[in-house]
Amino acid sequence: MPFGADKPHSWLREDDDFDHYNTPGGSDWFSLTDDVRFDKPTTRHDAFKVESLLGYGGYMDMEKPGGPMGLATGRLEKPIKEFQAKNGLKVDGLLKPGGPTITKMKELYGGVFGGTPAPTPAMVDA
């Protein structure tokens, strides 16, 4: 059973379906299925993408928790806001599908992540 499938968590949306590749934008690093923010439940695959992108950019220490966890928690607030501030974006800690923050990440990191599908939460858990 995938992590989190047995009980709801405040950071895990109930509809986080673990069928990552069949959701719109599921395997694309820069397509989000919903808003990602530090104070709102989100899908694990969206949170995983954002953590990975912020880690690659040097905004998060991915070694500290043992890698991206796919959890949209308070630990995302500071790195998201730092990324936004450094890149001249509105500093609100919010990533919207197709919005300015994820678009800037694609501009900066698309050459690295663009041709590789994003792993599923089940892959990360394994």
GROMACS .gro file of C-alpha atoms in nm:
model
  126
    1MET     CA    1   0.000   0.000   0.000
    2PRO     CA    2   0.149   0.342  -0.095
    3PHE     CA    3   0.248   0.574   0.187
    4GLY     CA    4  -0.049   0.779   0.302
    5ALA     CA    5  -0.311   0.567   0.126
    6ASP     CA    6  -0.432   0.413   0.450
    7LYS     CA    7  -0.531   0.738   0.623
    8PRO     CA    8  -0.581   1.104   0.534
    9HIS     CA    9  -0.319   1.361   0.633
   10SER     CA   10  -0.347   1.737   0.644
   11TRP     CA   11  -0.075   1.766   0.377
   12LEU     CA   12  -0.223   1.499   0.148
   13ARG     CA   13  -0.527   1.574  -0.062
   14GLU     CA   14  -0.786   1.299  -0.055
   15ASP     CA   15  -0.783   1.270  -0.435
   16ASP     CA   16  -0.408   1.215  -0.460
   17ASP     CA   17  -0.453   0.913  -0.682
   18PHE     CA   18  -0.098   0.777  -0.714
   19ASP     CA   19  -0.176   0.714  -1.082
   20HIS     CA   20   0.063   0.993  -1.164
   21TYR     CA   21   0.117   0.928  -1.534
   22ASN     CA   22  -0.254   0.931  -1.616
   23THR     CA   23  -0.327   1.270  -1.458
   24PRO     CA   24  -0.300   1.587  -1.667
   25GLY     CA   25   0.060   1.704  -1.637
   26GLY     CA   26   0.143   1.406  -1.417
   27SER     CA   27   0.474   1.318  -1.575
   28ASP     CA   28   0.573   1.672  -1.676
   29TRP     CA   29   0.791   1.842  -1.414
   30PHE     CA   30   0.644   2.185  -1.491
   31SER     CA   31   0.271   2.105  -1.517
   32LEU     CA   32   0.095   2.120  -1.184
   33THR     CA   33  -0.248   1.970  -1.125
   34ASP     CA   34  -0.339   2.230  -0.859
   35ASP     CA   35  -0.192   2.515  -0.655
   36VAL     CA   36   0.115   2.432  -0.447
   37ARG     CA   37   0.164   2.636  -0.135
   38PHE     CA   38   0.300   2.577   0.212
   39ASP     CA   39  -0.033   2.623   0.392
   40LYS     CA   40  -0.272   2.417   0.177
   41PRO     CA   41  -0.301   2.042   0.112
   42THR     CA   42  -0.175   1.946  -0.232
   43THR     CA   43  -0.106   1.633  -0.431
   44ARG     CA   44   0.217   1.453  -0.348
   45HIS     CA   45   0.335   1.449  -0.708
   46ASP     CA   46   0.301   1.828  -0.734
   47ALA     CA   47   0.479   1.879  -0.401
   48PHE     CA   48   0.752   1.635  -0.507
   49LYS     CA   49   0.810   1.827  -0.830
   50VAL     CA   50   0.838   2.160  -0.649
   51GLU     CA   51   1.071   2.019  -0.381
   52SER     CA   52   1.294   1.866  -0.650
   53LEU     CA   53   1.308   2.186  -0.855
   54LEU     CA   54   1.383   2.399  -0.548
   55GLY     CA   55   1.650   2.149  -0.439
   56TYR     CA   56   1.814   2.157  -0.781
   57GLY     CA   57   1.819   2.536  -0.769
   58GLY     CA   58   1.985   2.534  -0.427
   59TYR     CA   59   1.684   2.665  -0.237
   60MET     CA   60   1.629   2.345  -0.035
   61ASP     CA   61   1.873   2.101   0.121
   62MET     CA   62   1.753   1.769  -0.016
   63GLU     CA   63   2.005   1.570   0.188
   64LYS     CA   64   1.862   1.687   0.522
   65PRO     CA   65   1.531   1.500   0.498
   66GLY     CA   66   1.684   1.227   0.281
   67GLY     CA   67   1.553   1.367  -0.046
   68PRO     CA   68   1.223   1.509  -0.166
   69MET     CA   69   0.930   1.373   0.030
   70GLY     CA   70   0.632   1.503  -0.167
   71LEU     CA   71   0.491   1.688   0.130
   72ALA     CA   72   0.359   2.043   0.094
   73THR     CA   73   0.440   2.151   0.447
   74GLY     CA   74   0.577   2.461   0.615
   75ARG     CA   75   0.927   2.362   0.503
   76LEU     CA   76   0.831   2.481   0.152
   77GLU     CA   77   0.748   2.837   0.260
   78LYS     CA   78   1.099   2.979   0.286
   79PRO     CA   79   1.244   2.819  -0.030
   80ILE     CA   80   0.945   2.912  -0.247
   81LYS     CA   81   0.957   3.272  -0.126
   82GLU     CA   82   1.337   3.288  -0.170
   83PHE     CA   83   1.303   3.160  -0.527
   84GLN     CA   84   1.034   3.417  -0.600
   85ALA     CA   85   1.232   3.705  -0.448
   86LYS     CA   86   1.555   3.615  -0.629
   87ASN     CA   87   1.373   3.593  -0.961
   88GLY     CA   88   1.172   3.917  -0.937
   89LEU     CA   89   0.837   3.743  -0.884
   90LYS     CA   90   0.556   3.827  -0.645
   91VAL     CA   91   0.663   3.681  -0.309
   92ASP     CA   92   0.354   3.494  -0.194
   93GLY     CA   93   0.473   3.134  -0.154
   94LEU     CA   94   0.224   3.016  -0.418
   95LEU     CA   95   0.277   2.815  -0.735
   96LYS     CA   96  -0.025   2.804  -0.966
   97PRO     CA   97  -0.052   2.573  -1.266
   98GLY     CA   98   0.090   2.774  -1.556
   99GLY     CA   99   0.164   3.063  -1.317
  100PRO     CA  100   0.471   3.286  -1.308
  101THR     CA  101   0.669   3.086  -1.051
  102ILE     CA  102   0.645   2.745  -1.220
  103THR     CA  103   0.697   2.917  -1.558
  104LYS     CA  104   1.020   3.072  -1.430
  105MET     CA  105   1.132   2.732  -1.298
  106LYS     CA  106   1.070   2.584  -1.643
  107GLU     CA  107   1.270   2.865  -1.802
  108LEU     CA  108   1.562   2.806  -1.565
  109TYR     CA  109   1.554   2.426  -1.523
  110GLY     CA  110   1.369   2.299  -1.830
  111GLY     CA  111   1.691   2.191  -1.998
  112VAL     CA  112   1.768   1.959  -1.707
  113PHE     CA  113   1.421   1.827  -1.617
  114GLY     CA  114   1.237   1.880  -1.946
  115GLY     CA  115   1.303   1.545  -2.114
  116THR     CA  116   1.268   1.329  -1.804
  117PRO     CA  117   0.933   1.219  -1.665
  118ALA     CA  118   0.873   1.302  -1.300
  119PRO     CA  119   0.861   0.992  -1.079
  120THR     CA  120   0.542   0.887  -0.903
  121PRO     CA  121   0.501   0.913  -0.526
  122ALA     CA  122   0.506   0.531  -0.513
  123MET     CA  123   0.847   0.534  -0.686
  124VAL     CA  124   0.978   0.787  -0.435
  125ASP     CA  125   0.846   0.584  -0.142
  126ALA     CA  126   1.007   0.267  -0.275
   0.00000   0.00000   0.00000
